[in-house]
Coordinates of C-alpha atoms and ligand atoms in Angstrom, one line a residue:
X1 CA -27.8 13.1 -19.2
X2 CA -31.2 14.2 -17.9
X3 CA -31.7 15.6 -14.8
X4 CA -34.8 17.0 -12.3
X5 CA -34.6 18.9 -9.2
X6 CA -32.6 17.1 -7.9
X7 CA -29.6 15.4 -9.2
X8 CA -27.8 15.1 -12.7
X9 CA -28.3 11.6 -14.2
X10 CA -25.3 10.8 -15.1
X11 CA -24.9 7.9 -17.8
X12 CA -25.1 4.6 -17.1
X13 CA -21.0 2.6 -16.9
X14 CA -20.0 -0.6 -16.6
X15 CA -17.9 -0.1 -13.5
X16 CA -18.1 2.6 -11.4
X17 CA -14.4 3.4 -8.7
X18 CA -14.6 4.4 -5.5
X19 CA -11.2 6.7 -5.0
X20 CA -8.5 7.2 -7.6
X21 CA -5.3 6.2 -5.5
X22 CA -3.6 2.8 -7.1
X23 CA -5.5 0.8 -6.4
X24 CA -9.0 2.6 -8.4
X25 CA -6.4 3.8 -11.1
X26 CA -4.6 0.0 -12.1
X27 CA -8.1 -1.3 -12.4
X28 CA -9.5 1.9 -14.2
X29 CA -6.4 1.2 -16.7
X30 CA -6.9 -1.8 -16.7
X31 CA -10.7 -2.2 -17.4
X32 CA -9.6 0.6 -20.1
X33 CA -7.6 -0.9 -21.8
X34 CA -10.0 -4.4 -22.1
X35 CA -13.0 -1.8 -23.3
X36 CA -14.8 -2.2 -20.3
X37 CA -16.4 1.4 -19.5
X38 CA -15.1 2.7 -16.0
X39 CA -15.2 6.5 -14.1
X40 CA -13.2 7.3 -11.2
X41 CA -14.7 9.2 -8.2
X42 CA -12.3 11.2 -6.5
X43 CA -12.5 13.0 -2.7
X44 CA -9.5 14.9 -3.5
X45 CA -7.2 17.2 -5.8
X46 CA -4.9 15.3 -8.1
X47 CA -2.5 18.0 -6.5
X48 CA -2.9 16.4 -3.1
X49 CA -3.2 13.3 -3.8
X50 CA 0.1 13.3 -5.8
X51 CA 1.4 14.7 -2.9
X52 CA 1.4 11.9 -0.7
X53 CA 4.3 10.3 0.4
X54 CA 3.6 5.7 1.2
X55 CA 5.3 3.4 -0.3
X56 CA 8.6 2.5 -1.8
X57 CA 8.9 -1.0 -2.4
X58 CA 7.3 -2.8 -5.5
X59 CA 6.6 -7.3 -5.7
X60 CA 7.1 -8.5 -9.2
X61 CA 3.6 -8.8 -9.7
X62 CA 3.2 -5.0 -9.2
X63 CA 5.7 -4.3 -11.7
X64 CA 4.2 -7.2 -14.6
X65 CA 1.2 -5.3 -14.0
X66 CA 2.0 -1.5 -14.8
X67 CA 4.4 -3.0 -17.7
X68 CA 1.4 -5.1 -19.4
X69 CA -0.7 -2.2 -18.7
X70 CA 1.9 0.0 -20.4
X71 CA 2.8 2.3 -17.7
X72 CA 6.0 1.2 -17.3
X73 CA 8.2 3.5 -19.2
X74 CA 9.2 5.9 -16.7
X75 CA 10.0 2.9 -13.6
X76 CA 11.6 1.1 -15.9
X77 CA 14.1 3.9 -16.7
X78 CA 14.0 5.7 -13.3
X79 CA 13.5 2.8 -10.7
X80 CA 16.2 0.8 -8.7
X81 CA 16.1 -3.3 -9.7
X82 CA 17.0 -4.2 -5.4
X83 CA 18.3 -8.3 -5.6
X84 CA 18.4 -7.7 -1.6
X85 CA 18.2 -5.9 1.3
X86 CA 20.5 -5.2 4.8
X87 CA 18.7 -6.6 8.5
X88 CA 20.4 -5.2 11.5
X89 CA 20.7 -5.5 15.1
X90 CA 22.7 -3.3 17.5
X91 CA 26.2 -3.1 14.8
X92 CA 25.7 -6.8 13.8
X93 CA 24.4 -6.7 10.3
X94 CA 23.9 -8.8 7.4
X95 CA 22.8 -9.3 3.5
X96 CA 19.7 -10.8 2.6
X97 CA 19.9 -12.4 -1.2
X98 CA 17.0 -12.0 -2.6
X99 CA 18.0 -13.1 -6.3
X100 CA 20.8 -15.8 -4.4
X101 CA 18.4 -17.4 -2.1
X102 CA 15.4 -17.4 -4.8
X103 CA 16.0 -15.7 -8.2
X104 CA 13.9 -13.0 -7.9
X105 CA 13.5 -9.0 -6.9
X106 CA 11.6 -5.7 -6.2
X107 CA 11.6 -2.3 -7.6
X108 CA 12.6 1.0 -5.9
X109 CA 9.9 3.6 -7.3
X110 CA 8.5 5.9 -5.2
X111 CA 4.4 5.0 -5.4
X112 CA 3.8 8.5 -6.0
X113 CA 5.4 8.2 -9.4
X114 CA 3.4 5.0 -10.1
X115 CA 0.2 7.2 -9.1
X116 CA 1.7 9.2 -11.6
X117 CA 2.0 7.2 -14.0
X118 CA -0.7 5.9 -14.1
X119 CA -3.1 8.9 -13.5
X120 CA -0.9 9.8 -17.4
X121 CA -1.8 6.6 -19.2
X122 CA -5.4 7.4 -18.1
X123 CA -5.4 10.8 -19.2
X124 CA -4.3 9.1 -22.8
X125 CA -6.9 6.8 -22.8
X126 CA -9.2 9.7 -22.0
X127 CA -11.2 7.5 -19.0
X128 CA -13.7 9.9 -16.7
X129 CA -12.3 10.9 -13.2
X130 CA -13.4 13.2 -11.6
X131 CA -11.7 15.0 -8.2
X132 CA -13.6 17.1 -5.6
X133 CA -15.9 15.2 -5.2
X134 CA -18.0 15.3 -2.2
X135 CA -20.9 13.2 0.4
X136 CA -19.8 10.2 -2.0
X137 CA -22.3 7.8 -1.5
X138 CA -23.0 4.0 -2.3
X139 CA -27.0 2.9 -3.2
X140 CA -28.4 -0.6 -4.3
X141 CA -25.5 -2.4 -4.1
X142 CA -27.0 -5.9 -2.9
X143 CA -29.4 -5.1 -6.6
X144 CA -28.3 -5.4 -10.4
X145 CA -28.3 -1.8 -10.3
X146 CA -26.4 0.0 -7.9
X147 CA -25.6 3.8 -7.9
X148 CA -22.8 6.3 -6.8
X149 CA -24.7 9.5 -5.5
X150 CA -22.1 12.2 -4.7
X151 CA -22.1 16.3 -5.2
X152 CA -19.8 18.4 -7.7
X153 CA -19.8 21.8 -8.3
X154 CA -22.4 22.4 -5.5
X155 CA -24.3 20.2 -7.2
X156 CA -25.5 16.8 -6.9
X157 CA -24.9 13.4 -9.3
X158 CA -26.1 10.1 -10.0
X159 CA -24.9 7.3 -11.6
X160 CA -26.2 3.4 -12.1
X161 CA -23.3 1.0 -12.7
X162 CA -23.0 -3.1 -12.9
X163 CA -20.2 -2.7 -10.2
X164 CA -19.0 -0.4 -7.9
X165 CA -15.5 -1.0 -7.0
X166 CA -14.9 0.2 -3.6
X167 CA -11.3 1.7 -3.9
X168 CA -11.3 4.6 -1.4
X169 CA -9.1 3.5 1.2
X170 CA -9.5 3.0 4.6
X171 CA -11.7 6.4 6.3
X172 CA -14.1 5.5 2.4
X173 CA -16.9 5.5 2.8
X174 CA -17.2 1.9 1.0
X175 CA -17.1 -0.6 3.5
X176 CA -18.6 0.9 6.0
X177 CA -21.7 0.4 3.4
X178 CA -21.7 -3.0 3.8
X179 CA -24.1 -4.0 6.3
X180 CA -22.7 -4.8 10.1
X181 CA -24.4 -7.6 9.9
X182 CA -22.3 -9.1 6.7
X183 CA -18.9 -7.5 7.9
X184 CA -15.9 -9.4 10.0
X185 CA -13.4 -6.9 11.5
X186 CA -10.0 -8.3 12.6
X187 CA -7.6 -5.7 13.7
X188 CA -4.1 -5.2 15.8
X189 CA -3.0 -1.5 16.3
X190 CA 0.9 -1.7 17.6
X191 CA 2.0 0.9 20.5
X192 CA 4.0 3.0 17.6
X193 CA 3.9 4.7 14.6
X194 CA 6.9 5.7 12.6
X195 CA 7.9 9.1 11.3
X196 CA 9.7 9.5 8.4
X197 CA 11.7 11.9 6.2
X198 CA 12.1 12.6 2.0
X199 CA 15.5 14.1 2.1
X200 CA 17.4 15.2 -1.0
X201 CA 20.7 13.1 -0.2
X202 CA 22.7 10.3 -0.9
X203 CA 21.4 7.1 0.5
X204 CA 23.5 5.6 3.2
X205 CA 23.7 2.1 1.4
X206 CA 23.3 1.1 -2.2
X207 CA 20.5 -1.2 -0.3
X208 CA 17.5 -0.8 2.3
X209 CA 18.4 -2.1 5.8
X210 CA 16.2 -2.9 8.2
X211 CA 17.5 -1.6 11.4
X212 CA 16.0 -3.4 14.8
X213 CA 18.3 -1.2 17.9
X214 CA 17.5 -1.0 21.7
X215 CA 16.3 2.2 21.3
X216 CA 13.6 0.9 18.6
X217 CA 13.1 0.4 14.7
X218 CA 14.7 2.4 12.2
X219 CA 15.1 2.3 7.8
X220 CA 17.0 3.6 6.1
X221 CA 15.3 3.4 2.0
X222 CA 15.3 6.0 -0.7
X223 CA 12.9 7.0 -3.8
X224 CA 16.1 7.0 -6.4
X225 CA 20.7 7.8 -6.4
X226 CA 20.5 11.9 -5.1
X227 CA 17.0 11.2 -2.8
X228 CA 16.3 9.4 0.1
X229 CA 13.5 7.7 2.7
X230 CA 14.7 7.6 5.8
X231 CA 11.7 5.6 9.2
X232 CA 12.6 5.5 12.5
X233 CA 10.1 3.7 15.5
X234 CA 8.1 6.6 17.5
X235 CA 5.3 6.3 20.1
X236 CA 1.7 6.4 18.5
X237 CA 1.0 9.3 19.0
X238 CA 4.2 11.4 18.1
X239 CA 3.2 14.0 15.9
X240 CA 5.8 15.1 12.9
X241 CA 6.4 18.7 14.0
X242 CA 7.7 17.6 18.0
X243 CA 11.4 16.6 15.9
X244 CA 13.2 18.5 14.2
X245 CA 15.7 17.7 11.6
X246 CA 18.5 17.4 13.7
X247 CA 16.5 15.7 16.2
X248 CA 15.5 12.7 13.3
X249 CA 19.3 12.6 12.2
X250 CA 20.5 11.9 15.7
X251 CA 18.0 9.4 17.0
X252 CA 18.4 7.6 13.2
X253 CA 22.1 7.7 13.5
X254 CA 22.1 6.1 17.2
X255 CA 19.4 3.2 15.9
X256 CA 22.0 2.6 12.8
X257 CA 25.3 0.2 12.9
X258 CA 28.2 2.5 13.2
X259 CA 29.8 2.0 10.5
X260 CA 26.6 3.2 8.5
X261 CA 25.6 5.8 10.8
X262 CA 29.4 7.9 10.3
X263 CA 28.7 7.4 6.2
X264 CA 25.0 9.4 6.8
X265 CA 24.9 12.4 4.1
X266 CA 22.2 14.6 6.2
X267 CA 19.9 17.5 4.6
X268 CA 16.8 19.6 5.1
X269 CA 13.6 17.2 5.4
X270 CA 11.7 18.0 2.5
X271 CA 8.5 15.8 3.8
X272 CA 8.3 15.6 7.3
X273 CA 5.2 12.9 8.3
X274 CA 4.1 10.0 10.7
X275 CA 2.3 6.7 9.1
X276 CA 0.2 4.6 11.9
X277 CA 0.8 1.1 12.5
X278 CA -1.9 -1.7 12.1
X279 CA -2.7 -4.8 11.1
X280 CA -6.6 -5.1 9.1
X281 CA -9.2 -6.9 7.1
X282 CA -12.4 -7.1 6.3
X283 CA -14.3 -9.8 5.9
X284 CA -15.9 -10.3 2.5
X285 CA -13.7 -7.8 0.6
X286 CA -17.2 -7.8 -1.8
X287 CA -20.3 -7.6 -0.6
X288 CA -23.8 -8.1 -4.1
X289 CA -22.6 -5.8 -6.9
X290 CA -19.7 -4.0 -4.6
X291 CA -15.9 -5.1 -4.6
X292 CA -13.1 -3.5 -1.9
X293 CA -9.5 -3.6 -3.0
X294 CA -6.3 -2.8 -0.9
X295 CA -6.8 0.1 1.4
X296 CA -10.3 -0.5 2.0
X297 CA -10.6 -3.7 2.9
X298 CA -7.3 -4.2 4.5
X299 CA -4.1 -2.4 6.4
X300 CA 0.0 -3.3 6.8
X301 CA 2.1 -2.4 9.1
X302 CA 5.0 -1.0 6.4
X303 CA 7.4 -3.2 7.8
X304 CA 7.2 -5.5 4.4
X305 CA 6.1 -3.1 1.8
X306 CA 3.4 -4.5 1.2
X307 CA 0.4 -2.3 1.5
X308 CA 0.8 -1.3 -1.8
X309 CA 1.6 -4.4 -3.3
X310 CA -1.7 -6.0 -1.3
X311 CA -3.8 -3.5 -3.7
X312 CA -2.2 -4.8 -6.9
X313 CA -3.1 -7.9 -6.4
X314 CA -6.8 -7.6 -5.0
X315 CA -7.0 -5.3 -8.7
X316 CA -5.3 -8.6 -10.6
X317 CA -7.7 -10.8 -9.4
X318 CA -10.6 -8.4 -9.9
X319 CA -10.1 -7.3 -13.1
X320 CA -9.7 -10.7 -14.3
X321 CA -13.0 -11.2 -12.7
X322 CA -14.4 -8.8 -14.6
X323 CA -12.9 -9.6 -17.5
X324 CA -14.7 -12.2 -17.7
X325 CA -17.9 -11.6 -16.2
X326 CA -18.3 -8.9 -19.8
X327 CA -16.4 -11.4 -22.4
X328 CA -17.8 -14.8 -21.3
X329 CA -20.5 -14.2 -18.7
X330 CA -19.4 -15.7 -16.4
X331 CA -19.4 -14.9 -12.6
X332 CA -17.6 -18.0 -10.5
X333 CA -14.8 -15.2 -10.9
X334 CA -16.7 -12.5 -9.5
X335 CA -18.1 -14.6 -6.5
X336 CA -15.0 -15.9 -5.8
X337 CA -13.5 -12.7 -5.3
X338 CA -13.4 -12.3 -1.8
X339 CA -11.8 -15.6 -1.1
X340 CA -8.8 -15.7 -4.0
X341 CA -7.7 -12.5 -1.8
X342 CA -8.3 -13.3 1.1
X343 CA -5.8 -16.2 0.3
X344 CA -3.1 -13.7 -0.6
X345 CA -4.1 -10.6 1.9
X346 CA -3.8 -13.2 5.5
X347 CA -0.6 -14.6 3.9
X348 CA 1.1 -11.0 3.6
X349 CA -0.6 -9.8 6.7
X350 CA 1.3 -12.8 8.8
X351 CA 4.7 -11.4 6.9
X352 CA 3.9 -8.4 7.9
X353 CA 2.5 -9.0 11.2
X354 CA 5.5 -11.2 11.9
X355 CA 8.2 -8.5 10.5
X356 CA 6.6 -5.5 12.5
X357 CA 7.1 -8.7 15.5
X358 CA 10.8 -8.7 14.6
X359 CA 12.0 -5.8 14.1
X360 CA 10.5 -3.1 17.2
X361 CA 10.4 -2.3 20.4
X362 CA 6.8 -3.3 22.3
X363 CA 7.2 -0.8 25.5
X364 CA 5.1 -4.1 26.8
X365 CA 7.6 -6.7 26.2
X366 CA 9.3 -8.9 28.9
X367 CA 12.5 -10.0 29.0
X368 CA 11.8 -13.4 28.0
X369 CA 10.4 -11.8 24.7
X370 CA 13.0 -9.8 24.3
X371 CA 15.0 -13.4 24.5
X372 CA 13.2 -14.5 21.5
X373 CA 13.5 -11.3 19.6
X374 CA 17.4 -11.6 19.9
X375 CA 16.9 -16.0 19.1
X376 CA 14.6 -14.7 15.6
X377 CA 16.6 -12.5 14.5
X378 CA 20.1 -15.0 14.6
X379 CA 18.1 -18.1 13.1
X380 CA 17.2 -15.9 10.5
X381 CA 21.2 -14.9 9.9
X382 CA 22.0 -18.3 10.4
X383 CA 19.6 -20.2 8.5
X384 CA 19.5 -20.8 4.6
X385 CA 15.9 -22.3 4.9
X386 CA 15.1 -18.9 7.2
X387 CA 16.1 -16.9 4.1
X388 CA 14.6 -18.4 1.5
X389 CA 11.2 -17.9 3.4
X390 CA 11.3 -14.1 4.1
X391 CA 13.3 -13.5 0.1
X392 CA 9.6 -15.3 -0.7
X393 CA 7.2 -13.1 1.4
X394 CA 9.3 -9.9 0.6
X395 CA 9.6 -10.6 -3.3
X396 CA 5.5 -11.6 -3.3
X397 CA 4.0 -14.6 -3.0
X398 CA 2.0 -15.8 -6.1
X399 CA -1.1 -14.8 -7.2
X400 CA -2.1 -17.9 -8.0
Ligands
FAS501 P1 -4.9 5.0 -1.0 O1 -5.8 5.5 0.4 O2 -4.3 5.1 -1.5 O3 -6.3 5.6 -2.2 C1 -7.8 6.0 -1.9 C2 -7.7 7.3 -2.7 O4 -9.5 7.0 -1.9 C3 -7.9 8.3 -2.2 O5 -7.2 8.7 -3.2 C4 -9.1 9.3 -1.4 O6 -8.4 10.3 -1.4 C5 -10.2 8.2 -1.9 N1 -11.0 8.7 -1.2 C6 -11.6 8.6 0.5 N2 -12.6 8.8 0.6 C7 -12.9 9.0 -0.5 C8 -14.5 10.0 -0.9 N3 -15.4 9.5 0.0 N4 -15.0 9.8 -1.7 C9 -14.0 9.6 -3.0 N5 -12.3 9.3 -2.6 C10 -12.2 8.7 -2.0 N6 3.2 1.3 1.7 C11 3.6 0.3 1.6 O7 4.1 -0.7 1.0 N7 4.2 0.9 2.3 C12 4.5 2.2 2.7 O8 5.6 2.7 3.3 C13 3.4 3.3 2.8 N8 3.7 4.2 4.1 C14 2.2 4.2 4.1 C15 2.0 6.3 4.9 C16 0.7 6.5 5.0 C17 0.7 7.6 5.9 C18 -0.2 5.7 4.8 C19 -2.5 6.5 4.8 C20 -0.4 4.8 4.2 C21 1.1 3.5 3.6 N9 1.6 2.8 2.9 C22 2.3 2.5 2.8 C23 0.1 1.8 2.0 C24 -0.4 2.3 1.5 O9 0.8 2.2 -0.1 C25 -2.0 2.3 1.0 O10 -1.1 0.5 0.4 C26 -2.0 2.2 -0.4 O11 -2.5 3.5 -0.8 C27 -3.2 1.6 -0.8 O12 -3.7 2.5 -2.2 P2 -5.3 2.0 -2.0 O13 -6.0 1.0 -2.0 O14 -5.6 3.1 -3.5 O15 -5.4 3.6 -1.1
PHB502 C1 9.5 3.3 1.4 O1 11.1 3.7 0.7 O2 8.9 4.3 2.0 C2 9.5 2.0 2.3 C3 9.9 0.8 2.1 C4 9.8 -0.6 2.7 C5 9.1 -0.4 3.8 C6 8.1 0.7 4.1 C7 9.0 1.7 3.9 O3 9.2 -2.0 3.9

């Protein structure tokens, strides 16, 4: 480490990772186990990162990766393997059994726990994770010596690296570093959000319930047998503090089938927040020596439980490409990373968009649109072919 009057020059690393959420942490764990040096720059404290309540459903590909990198222990012990889910339309409710349909399942295990498990594993492996860094900037990404600079404890630092992984989410600096002349951004904003609560109450059913009702969408989910996660569709500009717990429980009951509502065990919310819904994709997902992963490159509405899982498949592709470069001195994986990742991103984007359209009430929907939604729902309920397609998408499309 050397310094001049302005910068502390850190030792060069092979891969600098901006962002210590699931994307950055999983990539670091994979690189570290492969002997590829990396460091993580995270804007927030670890406590803050671990306070986020987000995704709840893991695809098989995500589960396999966590097990392969030695982070599957707690998940296998505390996670809940789900063979299906329930869909309801008014008082009509039916089960989609993924296992019977296509022999696959999903794991219900919160993103918060995945993040905690990855942090613990990285601490054991000694990977440097710099928290509370400020003013992270990316430089010279179109050269063979890209740099990252940041401020830490009032001192500016610089780190030269071979590659930068932009894992800094939708609002991070990485995507913004790709020149506008190169980037194409595709976006669909929805006129509603999800108001979610976490409560120390037993889930109302053993499986998740996706419910469409004339009053709006509702989702009954969980984290474990004594921790429930519920969501209701609310207007896009709604604030969580506009809703008391009583108002939430009362509205949730009105959006679930009668025989389910009667069983809901209510209790105080231990977390309450509104998540905006949007579909967004940035193309390309790489430029020069910068590679975007996860929310830095794309955002899906949480309806299809794809956000975290797409981050995991991006990391799979990028890790394999970096390993090919360092082990076999071949750059073809890196050159193809964006196209490879985007093929799966767009297919998952389609499913999330489609399920969002099926399950939500759109303020500008005409009576025709409403009839189409009902027809779509009836077709899904009655057609094994449609159910197999749903199961294939929900449990996770293949990586290759
Ligand atoms: P993340 O946003 O998780 O992590 C990016 C990290 O980069 C953060 O820790 C951030 O602090 C850091 N960062 C940002 N700017 C930085 C800077 N300038 N310098 C350094 N670090 C910086 N997905 C689902 O599947 N189901 C859900 O129910 C669901 N609910 C969600 C609710 C909310 C409110 C949000 C925002 C997302 C939700 N998601 C959900 C999607 C979510 O799970 C993401 O897909 C997942 O967190 C993606 O992980 P990352 O790509 O690591 O991005
Ligand atoms: C969750 O439990 O947070 C969850 C589950 C399934 C979804 C979205 C969110 O589709």
